[in-house]
Amino acid sequence: TLHDPDGRADRINWLVIKCDQDIARLYSARFNLSITEWRVMAVLGHERGLSANTVAERTAMDKVAVSRAVSALMGKKFLNRQTDPTDARRSSLKLSAKGYGVFDQIVPLALAYEQKILAHLAPEAQNTLLAILNTLEAAELAEKPGAE
């Protein structure tokens, strides 16, 4: 088992979960969205035409969770799926006009929440945090098994 005497990994995980839950309170009831549905929308709001597998990679969610979220979003008419004309096994996803309407309302709420949290750090500390996150993200990608 892992031994993390300072609890860094647990604390980072806890903070991410709590922030996700806090932001979800801003949109879940108003737009009838789950956290996983919003994660899918957030990715597709910035990158159109991705496959479900790519969305799973970008969100670090498993394929089953993404598939369920995609089905729910399609049922709400927030998402469109287009089958590749050259390969019926492949499809791409994009937000519908209705989906973009919701996306455009949630993004400012999420950004305002982020700014409220980050305001507890001095600007220099915010820049340091961003640099640390960039370094850790690059390290995670480089250290994946088989990434050599």
PDB file of C-alpha atoms in Angstrom:
ATOM      1  CA  THR A   1       0.000   0.000   0.000  1.00  0.00           C
ATOM      2  CA  LEU A   2       1.032   3.587  -0.463  1.00  0.00           C
ATOM      3  CA  HIS A   3       2.224   5.586   2.486  1.00  0.00           C
ATOM      4  CA  ASP A   4       1.641   9.309   2.199  1.00  0.00           C
ATOM      5  CA  PRO A   5       2.371  10.776   5.642  1.00  0.00           C
ATOM      6  CA  ASP A   6       1.329  14.280   4.593  1.00  0.00           C
ATOM      7  CA  GLY A   7      -1.802  13.036   2.842  1.00  0.00           C
ATOM      8  CA  ARG A   8      -0.988  15.064  -0.280  1.00  0.00           C
ATOM      9  CA  ALA A   9      -2.678  12.748  -2.751  1.00  0.00           C
ATOM     10  CA  ASP A  10      -5.750  12.400  -0.557  1.00  0.00           C
ATOM     11  CA  ARG A  11      -5.927  16.155  -0.001  1.00  0.00           C
ATOM     12  CA  ILE A  12      -5.647  16.918  -3.729  1.00  0.00           C
ATOM     13  CA  ASN A  13      -8.318  14.333  -4.506  1.00  0.00           C
ATOM     14  CA  TRP A  14     -10.575  15.686  -1.742  1.00  0.00           C
ATOM     15  CA  LEU A  15     -10.186  19.252  -3.008  1.00  0.00           C
ATOM     16  CA  VAL A  16     -11.035  18.274  -6.585  1.00  0.00           C
ATOM     17  CA  ILE A  17     -14.124  16.358  -5.456  1.00  0.00           C
ATOM     18  CA  LYS A  18     -15.310  19.198  -3.205  1.00  0.00           C
ATOM     19  CA  CYS A  19     -14.818  21.797  -5.943  1.00  0.00           C
ATOM     20  CA  ASP A  20     -16.693  19.585  -8.426  1.00  0.00           C
ATOM     21  CA  GLN A  21     -19.540  19.254  -5.928  1.00  0.00           C
ATOM     22  CA  ASP A  22     -19.609  22.992  -5.217  1.00  0.00           C
ATOM     23  CA  ILE A  23     -19.723  23.879  -8.903  1.00  0.00           C
ATOM     24  CA  ALA A  24     -22.368  21.194  -9.481  1.00  0.00           C
ATOM     25  CA  ARG A  25     -24.617  22.962  -6.972  1.00  0.00           C
ATOM     26  CA  LEU A  26     -24.553  25.951  -9.322  1.00  0.00           C
ATOM     27  CA  TYR A  27     -25.855  24.013 -12.329  1.00  0.00           C
ATOM     28  CA  SER A  28     -27.295  20.624 -11.364  1.00  0.00           C
ATOM     29  CA  ALA A  29     -30.828  21.621 -10.394  1.00  0.00           C
ATOM     30  CA  ARG A  30     -31.075  24.558 -12.781  1.00  0.00           C
ATOM     31  CA  PHE A  31     -30.013  22.574 -15.849  1.00  0.00           C
ATOM     32  CA  ASN A  32     -30.701  18.982 -14.688  1.00  0.00           C
ATOM     33  CA  LEU A  33     -27.073  17.936 -15.199  1.00  0.00           C
ATOM     34  CA  SER A  34     -24.848  15.503 -13.337  1.00  0.00           C
ATOM     35  CA  ILE A  35     -21.148  16.116 -12.776  1.00  0.00           C
ATOM     36  CA  THR A  36     -20.237  13.562 -15.431  1.00  0.00           C
ATOM     37  CA  GLU A  37     -22.635  15.127 -17.942  1.00  0.00           C
ATOM     38  CA  TRP A  38     -21.112  18.553 -17.300  1.00  0.00           C
ATOM     39  CA  ARG A  39     -17.579  17.184 -17.736  1.00  0.00           C
ATOM     40  CA  VAL A  40     -18.549  15.809 -21.143  1.00  0.00           C
ATOM     41  CA  MET A  41     -20.174  19.112 -22.091  1.00  0.00           C
ATOM     42  CA  ALA A  42     -17.170  21.098 -20.859  1.00  0.00           C
ATOM     43  CA  VAL A  43     -14.796  19.133 -23.091  1.00  0.00           C
ATOM     44  CA  LEU A  44     -17.086  19.265 -26.125  1.00  0.00           C
ATOM     45  CA  GLY A  45     -17.752  22.956 -25.566  1.00  0.00           C
ATOM     46  CA  HIS A  46     -14.070  23.582 -26.241  1.00  0.00           C
ATOM     47  CA  GLU A  47     -13.383  20.840 -28.809  1.00  0.00           C
ATOM     48  CA  ARG A  48     -16.003  19.824 -31.343  1.00  0.00           C
ATOM     49  CA  GLY A  49     -16.233  16.518 -33.092  1.00  0.00           C
ATOM     50  CA  LEU A  50     -14.487  14.267 -30.576  1.00  0.00           C
ATOM     51  CA  SER A  51     -15.123  10.551 -30.232  1.00  0.00           C
ATOM     52  CA  ALA A  52     -16.479   9.195 -26.951  1.00  0.00           C
ATOM     53  CA  ASN A  53     -13.090   7.550 -26.358  1.00  0.00           C
ATOM     54  CA  THR A  54     -11.305  10.888 -26.715  1.00  0.00           C
ATOM     55  CA  VAL A  55     -13.800  12.502 -24.328  1.00  0.00           C
ATOM     56  CA  ALA A  56     -13.059   9.705 -21.844  1.00  0.00           C
ATOM     57  CA  GLU A  57      -9.331  10.434 -22.136  1.00  0.00           C
ATOM     58  CA  ARG A  58      -9.778  14.211 -21.774  1.00  0.00           C
ATOM     59  CA  THR A  59     -12.020  13.865 -18.706  1.00  0.00           C
ATOM     60  CA  ALA A  60     -10.125  10.956 -17.106  1.00  0.00           C
ATOM     61  CA  MET A  61     -13.470   9.158 -16.799  1.00  0.00           C
ATOM     62  CA  ASP A  62     -14.074   5.547 -17.721  1.00  0.00           C
ATOM     63  CA  LYS A  63     -15.787   4.756 -21.006  1.00  0.00           C
ATOM     64  CA  VAL A  64     -18.954   3.470 -19.335  1.00  0.00           C
ATOM     65  CA  ALA A  65     -19.458   6.740 -17.422  1.00  0.00           C
ATOM     66  CA  VAL A  66     -18.890   8.734 -20.620  1.00  0.00           C
ATOM     67  CA  SER A  67     -21.291   6.506 -22.549  1.00  0.00           C
ATOM     68  CA  ARG A  68     -24.015   7.017 -19.945  1.00  0.00           C
ATOM     69  CA  ALA A  69     -23.419  10.773 -19.883  1.00  0.00           C
ATOM     70  CA  VAL A  70     -23.519  10.930 -23.697  1.00  0.00           C
ATOM     71  CA  SER A  71     -26.806   9.007 -23.761  1.00  0.00           C
ATOM     72  CA  ALA A  72     -28.316  11.298 -21.132  1.00  0.00           C
ATOM     73  CA  LEU A  73     -27.127  14.431 -22.942  1.00  0.00           C
ATOM     74  CA  MET A  74     -28.518  13.183 -26.240  1.00  0.00           C
ATOM     75  CA  GLY A  75     -31.833  12.490 -24.501  1.00  0.00           C
ATOM     76  CA  LYS A  76     -31.850  16.098 -23.275  1.00  0.00           C
ATOM     77  CA  LYS A  77     -31.017  17.287 -26.816  1.00  0.00           C
ATOM     78  CA  PHE A  78     -27.765  18.874 -25.568  1.00  0.00           C
ATOM     79  CA  LEU A  79     -25.578  16.716 -27.781  1.00  0.00           C
ATOM     80  CA  ASN A  80     -25.469  15.479 -31.366  1.00  0.00           C
ATOM     81  CA  ARG A  81     -23.676  12.376 -32.628  1.00  0.00           C
ATOM     82  CA  GLN A  82     -22.560  12.104 -36.223  1.00  0.00           C
ATOM     83  CA  THR A  83     -21.510   8.775 -37.698  1.00  0.00           C
ATOM     84  CA  ASP A  84     -18.365   8.778 -39.817  1.00  0.00           C
ATOM     85  CA  PRO A  85     -19.537   8.279 -43.431  1.00  0.00           C
ATOM     86  CA  THR A  86     -16.461   6.138 -44.207  1.00  0.00           C
ATOM     87  CA  ASP A  87     -16.630   3.974 -41.064  1.00  0.00           C
ATOM     88  CA  ALA A  88     -19.994   3.332 -39.384  1.00  0.00           C
ATOM     89  CA  ARG A  89     -18.202   2.147 -36.220  1.00  0.00           C
ATOM     90  CA  ARG A  90     -16.824   5.641 -35.621  1.00  0.00           C
ATOM     91  CA  SER A  91     -18.783   8.700 -34.590  1.00  0.00           C
ATOM     92  CA  SER A  92     -18.097  12.198 -33.395  1.00  0.00           C
ATOM     93  CA  LEU A  93     -19.873  14.197 -30.733  1.00  0.00           C
ATOM     94  CA  LYS A  94     -20.655  17.880 -30.553  1.00  0.00           C
ATOM     95  CA  LEU A  95     -22.890  20.105 -28.517  1.00  0.00           C
ATOM     96  CA  SER A  96     -26.197  21.053 -30.088  1.00  0.00           C
ATOM     97  CA  ALA A  97     -27.399  24.658 -30.168  1.00  0.00           C
ATOM     98  CA  LYS A  98     -29.382  23.881 -27.009  1.00  0.00           C
ATOM     99  CA  GLY A  99     -26.240  22.361 -25.449  1.00  0.00           C
ATOM    100  CA  TYR A 100     -24.188  25.452 -26.278  1.00  0.00           C
ATOM    101  CA  GLY A 101     -26.925  27.592 -24.747  1.00  0.00           C
ATOM    102  CA  VAL A 102     -26.523  25.725 -21.455  1.00  0.00           C
ATOM    103  CA  PHE A 103     -22.716  25.612 -21.766  1.00  0.00           C
ATOM    104  CA  ASP A 104     -22.602  29.386 -22.260  1.00  0.00           C
ATOM    105  CA  GLN A 105     -24.587  29.872 -19.042  1.00  0.00           C
ATOM    106  CA  ILE A 106     -22.563  27.452 -16.899  1.00  0.00           C
ATOM    107  CA  VAL A 107     -19.053  28.520 -17.912  1.00  0.00           C
ATOM    108  CA  PRO A 108     -19.310  31.977 -16.292  1.00  0.00           C
ATOM    109  CA  LEU A 109     -20.645  30.376 -13.090  1.00  0.00           C
ATOM    110  CA  ALA A 110     -17.755  27.898 -12.977  1.00  0.00           C
ATOM    111  CA  LEU A 111     -15.156  30.577 -13.756  1.00  0.00           C
ATOM    112  CA  ALA A 112     -16.564  32.877 -11.065  1.00  0.00           C
ATOM    113  CA  TYR A 113     -16.327  30.031  -8.549  1.00  0.00           C
ATOM    114  CA  GLU A 114     -12.742  29.330  -9.606  1.00  0.00           C
ATOM    115  CA  GLN A 115     -11.817  32.992  -9.204  1.00  0.00           C
ATOM    116  CA  LYS A 116     -13.448  33.087  -5.770  1.00  0.00           C
ATOM    117  CA  ILE A 117     -11.322  30.135  -4.640  1.00  0.00           C
ATOM    118  CA  LEU A 118      -8.123  31.421  -6.258  1.00  0.00           C
ATOM    119  CA  ALA A 119      -8.627  34.867  -4.727  1.00  0.00           C
ATOM    120  CA  HIS A 120      -7.409  33.312  -1.471  1.00  0.00           C
ATOM    121  CA  LEU A 121      -3.963  33.142  -3.087  1.00  0.00           C
ATOM    122  CA  ALA A 122      -1.785  36.128  -3.939  1.00  0.00           C
ATOM    123  CA  PRO A 123      -1.251  36.582  -7.699  1.00  0.00           C
ATOM    124  CA  GLU A 124       2.309  35.227  -7.406  1.00  0.00           C
ATOM    125  CA  ALA A 125       1.007  32.127  -5.615  1.00  0.00           C
ATOM    126  CA  GLN A 126      -1.619  31.652  -8.338  1.00  0.00           C
ATOM    127  CA  ASN A 127       1.137  31.736 -10.965  1.00  0.00           C
ATOM    128  CA  THR A 128       3.209  29.290  -8.926  1.00  0.00           C
ATOM    129  CA  LEU A 129       0.225  26.971  -8.573  1.00  0.00           C
ATOM    130  CA  LEU A 130      -0.326  27.016 -12.342  1.00  0.00           C
ATOM    131  CA  ALA A 131       3.350  26.246 -12.958  1.00  0.00           C
ATOM    132  CA  ILE A 132       3.231  23.363 -10.467  1.00  0.00           C
ATOM    133  CA  LEU A 133       0.081  21.957 -12.069  1.00  0.00           C
ATOM    134  CA  ASN A 134       1.653  22.186 -15.533  1.00  0.00           C
ATOM    135  CA  THR A 135       4.775  20.389 -14.288  1.00  0.00           C
ATOM    136  CA  LEU A 136       2.791  17.639 -12.549  1.00  0.00           C
ATOM    137  CA  GLU A 137       0.544  17.154 -15.575  1.00  0.00           C
ATOM    138  CA  ALA A 138       3.571  16.777 -17.853  1.00  0.00           C
ATOM    139  CA  ALA A 139       5.187  14.395 -15.344  1.00  0.00           C
ATOM    140  CA  GLU A 140       2.048  12.258 -15.188  1.00  0.00           C
ATOM    141  CA  LEU A 141       2.020  11.968 -18.982  1.00  0.00           C
ATOM    142  CA  ALA A 142       5.724  11.120 -19.092  1.00  0.00           C
ATOM    143  CA  GLU A 143       5.530   8.560 -16.287  1.00  0.00           C
ATOM    144  CA  LYS A 144       2.636   6.505 -17.675  1.00  0.00           C
ATOM    145  CA  PRO A 145       3.616   2.848 -18.003  1.00  0.00           C
ATOM    146  CA  GLY A 146       4.896   2.340 -21.536  1.00  0.00           C
ATOM    147  CA  ALA A 147       5.400   6.089 -22.150  1.00  0.00           C
ATOM    148  CA  GLU A 148       9.175   5.743 -22.524  1.00  0.00           C
TER     149      GLU A 148
END
